Amino acid sequence: VLTVGASLIATFGLLSNNTAVVIGAMVVAPWILPLRVAVFAVLIGNIKLLSRSLTTLASGAGITILLSMGLGFLARANGLLVVDAFPEQVTARLAPTLLDLGIALAAGAIATYAKVNPGAVSSMAGTAIAVALVPPVCVLGLMLAAQDLPDARGAGLLFAANLLGILIGGIFVFAIREPYFRDKLRKERRSRIPIIVAITLALMIGQKLYGRYEQYLYALKRDVAKEKIEKGIRSYLKRGTLTFGANDALELASIDFDWPDYWEANAVPTLQVVVR
């Protein structure tokens, strides 16, 4: 019931571009519970319990994908979901980077700590928001409905990064906090193998996220460069040229950039200045 409710709330919030509604869905979502069970199952080496928790989580993700896809088809038919014009709440979850994996690791550790420490109960809502799992899956369903596979992969990567970050962060908190679990990890092979698998998967996802992180840095530097260039052009035309600077009837209408894409490393950016 909570999964269905969180999925509906998150999908409607994404389509309406309502941040508060999406945050509400993060708090309602119950997926942190099977993830905590998975952390515990890994540390005690209980494969059966681990498989049950992962099956529960997979069922929740499957339900969410189906619901969001169905709503996505309806939204697309009514013009609410348009390719290349997605709401900001959707586009924010299409290009994850290494920063998202770092957030998931930290938030997963805090979420586990808040659960086992009675004095940290007030942090539970915050950790539920920080370790958001439902919105990326809803975005995945919406992108599948829009037949946008590259962006669907981006949302899937964000979900996988959050999932593994919570799992690994929780394992480290338990291992540091409880000597019993540290002994289990030293002595039990069944406890070490799932951790090695989780870390290996996290490294593989981290490698993919690193490429997206480079793209993010490139876009950030590009925007800063554009702003500096535009500011320099405006300043020069108004102060450094007699014709433009001395004539109030002249107006700098626009400065349009044709900036190369991330993979076009040797391409030269061009710009067009429109003056009236």
CSV table of C-alpha atoms in Angstrom, one decimal:
chain,number,residue,atom,x,y,z
A,1,VAL,CA,0.0,0.0,0.0
A,2,LEU,CA,2.8,2.4,0.9
A,3,THR,CA,4.6,1.6,-2.3
A,4,VAL,CA,1.6,2.2,-4.5
A,5,GLY,CA,0.9,5.4,-2.6
A,6,ALA,CA,4.4,6.7,-2.8
A,7,SER,CA,4.6,5.8,-6.5
A,8,LEU,CA,1.4,7.7,-7.4
A,9,ILE,CA,2.4,10.7,-5.3
A,10,ALA,CA,5.9,10.8,-6.8
A,11,THR,CA,4.8,10.4,-10.4
A,12,PHE,CA,2.1,13.1,-10.1
A,13,GLY,CA,4.6,15.4,-8.3
A,14,LEU,CA,7.2,14.8,-11.1
A,15,LEU,CA,4.6,15.5,-13.9
A,16,SER,CA,3.4,18.6,-12.1
A,17,ASN,CA,7.0,19.7,-11.3
A,18,ASN,CA,6.0,20.1,-7.6
A,19,THR,CA,9.1,19.7,-5.4
A,20,ALA,CA,7.0,19.5,-2.1
A,21,VAL,CA,4.9,16.6,-3.5
A,22,VAL,CA,8.0,14.6,-4.6
A,23,ILE,CA,9.6,15.1,-1.1
A,24,GLY,CA,6.3,13.8,0.4
A,25,ALA,CA,6.6,10.7,-1.7
A,26,MET,CA,10.2,10.2,-0.4
A,27,VAL,CA,8.9,10.2,3.2
A,28,VAL,CA,6.0,7.8,2.4
A,29,ALA,CA,8.2,5.3,0.6
A,30,PRO,CA,8.9,2.1,2.7
A,31,TRP,CA,11.9,0.8,0.7
A,32,ILE,CA,14.5,1.7,3.3
A,33,LEU,CA,13.0,-1.1,5.5
A,34,PRO,CA,14.0,-4.1,3.2
A,35,LEU,CA,17.3,-2.4,2.6
A,36,ARG,CA,18.0,-2.4,6.3
A,37,VAL,CA,17.1,-6.0,6.5
A,38,ALA,CA,19.5,-6.7,3.6
A,39,VAL,CA,22.3,-5.0,5.5
A,40,PHE,CA,21.6,-7.1,8.6
A,41,ALA,CA,21.3,-10.3,6.4
A,42,VAL,CA,24.7,-9.6,4.8
A,43,LEU,CA,26.4,-9.1,8.1
A,44,ILE,CA,25.1,-12.3,9.7
A,45,GLY,CA,25.6,-14.3,6.5
A,46,ASN,CA,21.9,-15.3,6.1
A,47,ILE,CA,21.5,-15.7,2.4
A,48,LYS,CA,17.8,-16.7,2.7
A,49,LEU,CA,16.9,-13.5,4.5
A,50,LEU,CA,19.0,-11.5,2.0
A,51,SER,CA,17.1,-13.0,-0.9
A,52,ARG,CA,13.7,-12.3,0.8
A,53,SER,CA,14.6,-8.7,1.4
A,54,LEU,CA,15.9,-8.2,-2.2
A,55,THR,CA,12.8,-9.9,-3.6
A,56,THR,CA,10.6,-7.5,-1.6
A,57,LEU,CA,12.6,-4.5,-2.9
A,58,ALA,CA,12.4,-5.8,-6.5
A,59,SER,CA,8.7,-6.3,-6.2
A,60,GLY,CA,8.3,-2.7,-5.0
A,61,ALA,CA,10.4,-1.4,-7.8
A,62,GLY,CA,8.5,-3.5,-10.4
A,63,ILE,CA,5.1,-2.1,-9.1
A,64,THR,CA,6.5,1.4,-9.2
A,65,ILE,CA,7.8,1.1,-12.8
A,66,LEU,CA,4.5,-0.3,-14.0
A,67,LEU,CA,2.4,2.4,-12.3
A,68,SER,CA,4.7,5.3,-13.5
A,69,MET,CA,4.7,3.8,-17.1
A,70,GLY,CA,0.9,3.7,-17.1
A,71,LEU,CA,0.6,7.3,-15.9
A,72,GLY,CA,3.4,8.2,-18.3
A,73,PHE,CA,1.4,6.9,-21.3
A,74,LEU,CA,-1.7,8.8,-20.1
A,75,ALA,CA,0.4,12.0,-19.6
A,76,ARG,CA,2.0,11.6,-23.0
A,77,ALA,CA,-1.4,11.1,-24.7
A,78,ASN,CA,-2.7,14.3,-23.0
A,79,GLY,CA,0.4,16.4,-23.8
A,80,LEU,CA,1.8,16.5,-20.2
A,81,LEU,CA,4.9,14.5,-21.1
A,82,VAL,CA,6.7,15.9,-24.0
A,83,VAL,CA,10.1,14.7,-25.2
A,84,ASP,CA,12.8,17.4,-24.9
A,85,ALA,CA,10.5,19.4,-22.7
A,86,PHE,CA,10.4,17.4,-19.5
A,87,PRO,CA,9.7,19.1,-16.1
A,88,GLU,CA,12.7,20.2,-14.1
A,89,GLN,CA,11.9,17.6,-11.4
A,90,VAL,CA,12.3,14.9,-14.1
A,91,THR,CA,15.4,16.3,-15.8
A,92,ALA,CA,17.1,16.6,-12.4
A,93,ARG,CA,17.2,12.8,-12.2
A,94,LEU,CA,18.3,12.0,-15.7
A,95,ALA,CA,22.1,12.7,-15.4
A,96,PRO,CA,23.5,11.3,-12.1
A,97,THR,CA,27.2,11.8,-11.3
A,98,LEU,CA,29.7,10.6,-8.7
A,99,LEU,CA,28.2,13.2,-6.4
A,100,ASP,CA,25.0,11.2,-6.2
A,101,LEU,CA,26.9,8.0,-5.2
A,102,GLY,CA,28.6,10.0,-2.5
A,103,ILE,CA,25.3,11.3,-1.2
A,104,ALA,CA,23.9,7.8,-1.2
A,105,LEU,CA,26.8,6.4,0.8
A,106,ALA,CA,26.6,9.2,3.4
A,107,ALA,CA,22.8,9.1,3.7
A,108,GLY,CA,22.7,5.3,3.9
A,109,ALA,CA,25.2,5.4,6.8
A,110,ILE,CA,23.1,8.0,8.6
A,111,ALA,CA,19.8,6.2,7.9
A,112,THR,CA,21.2,3.0,9.5
A,113,TYR,CA,22.7,5.0,12.4
A,114,ALA,CA,19.4,6.8,13.0
A,115,LYS,CA,17.6,3.4,13.2
A,116,VAL,CA,19.9,1.8,15.8
A,117,ASN,CA,20.5,4.9,17.9
A,118,PRO,CA,17.4,6.0,19.9
A,119,GLY,CA,18.7,9.5,20.2
A,120,ALA,CA,18.6,10.1,16.4
A,121,VAL,CA,14.9,9.4,15.8
A,122,SER,CA,14.4,13.0,14.6
A,123,SER,CA,16.8,12.3,11.7
A,124,MET,CA,14.6,9.6,10.2
A,125,ALA,CA,12.5,11.9,8.0
A,126,GLY,CA,15.6,13.7,6.7
A,127,THR,CA,17.4,10.4,5.9
A,128,ALA,CA,14.2,9.2,4.0
A,129,ILE,CA,14.4,12.3,1.8
A,130,ALA,CA,18.2,12.0,1.3
A,131,VAL,CA,18.1,8.4,0.3
A,132,ALA,CA,15.3,8.8,-2.2
A,133,LEU,CA,14.6,5.6,-4.1
A,134,VAL,CA,11.1,6.0,-5.5
A,135,PRO,CA,11.4,9.2,-7.6
A,136,PRO,CA,14.3,7.8,-9.8
A,137,VAL,CA,12.2,4.6,-10.4
A,138,CYS,CA,9.2,6.8,-11.3
A,139,VAL,CA,11.4,8.8,-13.7
A,140,LEU,CA,12.6,5.5,-15.2
A,141,GLY,CA,9.0,4.5,-15.9
A,142,LEU,CA,8.1,7.9,-17.3
A,143,MET,CA,11.1,7.7,-19.7
A,144,LEU,CA,10.2,4.2,-20.8
A,145,ALA,CA,6.7,5.5,-21.5
A,146,ALA,CA,8.3,8.4,-23.5
A,147,GLN,CA,10.5,5.8,-25.3
A,148,ASP,CA,13.6,7.7,-24.3
A,149,LEU,CA,16.0,4.9,-23.5
A,150,PRO,CA,19.2,7.0,-22.9
A,151,ASP,CA,17.4,9.1,-20.2
A,152,ALA,CA,15.8,5.9,-18.8
A,153,ARG,CA,19.3,4.5,-18.3
A,154,GLY,CA,20.3,7.7,-16.5
A,155,ALA,CA,17.4,7.3,-14.1
A,156,GLY,CA,18.2,3.6,-13.6
A,157,LEU,CA,21.8,4.5,-12.8
A,158,LEU,CA,20.7,6.9,-10.1
A,159,PHE,CA,18.4,4.3,-8.6
A,160,ALA,CA,21.3,1.7,-8.6
A,161,ALA,CA,23.7,4.2,-7.1
A,162,ASN,CA,21.3,5.1,-4.3
A,163,LEU,CA,20.5,1.4,-3.6
A,164,LEU,CA,24.1,0.3,-3.4
A,165,GLY,CA,25.1,3.5,-1.5
A,166,ILE,CA,22.5,2.8,1.2
A,167,LEU,CA,23.5,-0.9,1.4
A,168,ILE,CA,27.2,-0.3,1.7
A,169,GLY,CA,26.9,2.7,4.0
A,170,GLY,CA,24.6,0.7,6.3
A,171,ILE,CA,27.1,-2.3,6.4
A,172,PHE,CA,30.0,0.0,7.4
A,173,VAL,CA,27.9,1.6,10.2
A,174,PHE,CA,26.9,-1.8,11.6
A,175,ALA,CA,30.4,-3.1,11.3
A,176,ILE,CA,32.0,-0.1,13.0
A,177,ARG,CA,29.3,0.1,15.7
A,178,GLU,CA,29.0,-3.6,16.7
A,179,PRO,CA,32.0,-5.9,17.5
A,180,TYR,CA,29.8,-8.9,16.8
A,181,PHE,CA,29.4,-8.0,13.2
A,182,ARG,CA,33.1,-7.3,12.8
A,183,ASP,CA,33.8,-10.8,14.0
A,184,LYS,CA,31.3,-12.2,11.6
A,185,LEU,CA,33.0,-10.4,8.7
A,186,ARG,CA,36.4,-11.8,9.7
A,187,LYS,CA,35.2,-15.4,10.2
A,188,GLU,CA,32.2,-15.9,7.9
A,189,ARG,CA,32.8,-16.2,4.2
A,190,ARG,CA,29.0,-15.9,3.6
A,191,SER,CA,29.2,-12.4,5.0
A,192,ARG,CA,32.1,-11.3,3.0
A,193,ILE,CA,31.0,-12.4,-0.4
A,194,PRO,CA,27.8,-10.2,-0.7
A,195,ILE,CA,29.9,-7.2,0.5
A,196,ILE,CA,32.5,-7.9,-2.2
A,197,VAL,CA,29.7,-8.2,-4.8
A,198,ALA,CA,28.1,-4.9,-3.6
A,199,ILE,CA,31.4,-3.0,-3.7
A,200,THR,CA,32.2,-4.4,-7.1
A,201,LEU,CA,28.8,-3.3,-8.5
A,202,ALA,CA,29.3,0.1,-6.8
A,203,LEU,CA,32.7,0.5,-8.5
A,204,MET,CA,31.2,-0.5,-11.9
A,205,ILE,CA,28.4,2.1,-11.5
A,206,GLY,CA,30.9,4.6,-10.2
A,207,GLN,CA,32.9,4.2,-13.4
A,208,LYS,CA,29.8,5.0,-15.5
A,209,LEU,CA,29.0,7.9,-13.2
A,210,TYR,CA,32.5,9.3,-13.5
A,211,GLY,CA,32.0,9.8,-17.2
A,212,ARG,CA,28.8,11.7,-16.5
A,213,TYR,CA,30.6,13.6,-13.8
A,214,GLU,CA,33.1,14.8,-16.4
A,215,GLN,CA,30.2,15.9,-18.6
A,216,TYR,CA,28.7,17.8,-15.6
A,217,LEU,CA,32.0,19.6,-15.0
A,218,TYR,CA,32.2,20.4,-18.7
A,219,ALA,CA,28.7,21.9,-18.7
A,220,LEU,CA,29.5,23.9,-15.5
A,221,LYS,CA,32.7,25.3,-17.0
A,222,ARG,CA,30.8,26.0,-20.3
A,223,ASP,CA,28.1,28.0,-18.5
A,224,VAL,CA,30.7,30.0,-16.5
A,225,ALA,CA,32.6,30.7,-19.7
A,226,LYS,CA,29.4,31.8,-21.5
A,227,GLU,CA,28.6,34.2,-18.7
A,228,LYS,CA,32.1,35.7,-18.8
A,229,ILE,CA,32.1,36.1,-22.5
A,230,GLU,CA,28.6,37.6,-22.6
A,231,LYS,CA,29.5,40.1,-19.9
A,232,GLY,CA,32.8,41.0,-21.7
A,233,ILE,CA,31.0,41.6,-25.0
A,234,ARG,CA,28.3,43.8,-23.4
A,235,SER,CA,30.9,45.8,-21.5
A,236,TYR,CA,33.1,46.3,-24.6
A,237,LEU,CA,30.2,47.3,-26.9
A,238,LYS,CA,28.9,49.8,-24.4
A,239,ARG,CA,32.2,51.2,-23.2
A,240,GLY,CA,34.8,50.4,-25.8
A,241,THR,CA,33.0,51.4,-29.0
A,242,LEU,CA,32.0,55.0,-29.8
A,243,THR,CA,29.1,54.1,-32.1
A,244,PHE,CA,27.4,51.8,-29.8
A,245,GLY,CA,28.3,53.5,-26.5
A,246,ALA,CA,27.3,57.0,-27.6
A,247,ASN,CA,24.0,56.1,-29.1
A,248,ASP,CA,21.1,55.4,-26.8
A,249,ALA,CA,18.9,54.2,-29.7
A,250,LEU,CA,21.2,51.1,-30.1
A,251,GLU,CA,20.3,48.0,-28.1
A,252,LEU,CA,22.2,44.7,-27.6
A,253,ALA,CA,19.3,42.3,-28.4
A,254,SER,CA,20.9,38.9,-27.8
A,255,ILE,CA,24.1,36.8,-27.7
A,256,ASP,CA,23.6,33.3,-29.0
A,257,PHE,CA,26.2,30.6,-28.4
A,258,ASP,CA,26.8,27.5,-30.6
A,259,TRP,CA,28.9,25.6,-28.1
A,260,PRO,CA,30.3,22.1,-29.0
A,261,ASP,CA,29.1,19.0,-27.2
A,262,TYR,CA,31.1,17.3,-24.5
A,263,TRP,CA,32.6,14.7,-26.9
A,264,GLU,CA,33.7,17.3,-29.5
A,265,ALA,CA,36.9,18.2,-27.7
A,266,ASN,CA,38.7,20.0,-30.5
A,267,ALA,CA,35.6,21.9,-31.8
A,268,VAL,CA,35.6,25.7,-31.5
A,269,PRO,CA,32.6,27.5,-30.0
A,270,THR,CA,31.0,30.2,-32.1
A,271,LEU,CA,28.6,33.0,-31.2
A,272,GLN,CA,26.2,35.4,-32.9
A,273,VAL,CA,25.7,38.9,-31.5
A,274,VAL,CA,22.4,40.7,-32.5
A,275,VAL,CA,22.5,44.5,-32.1
A,276,ARG,CA,19.5,46.8,-33.0
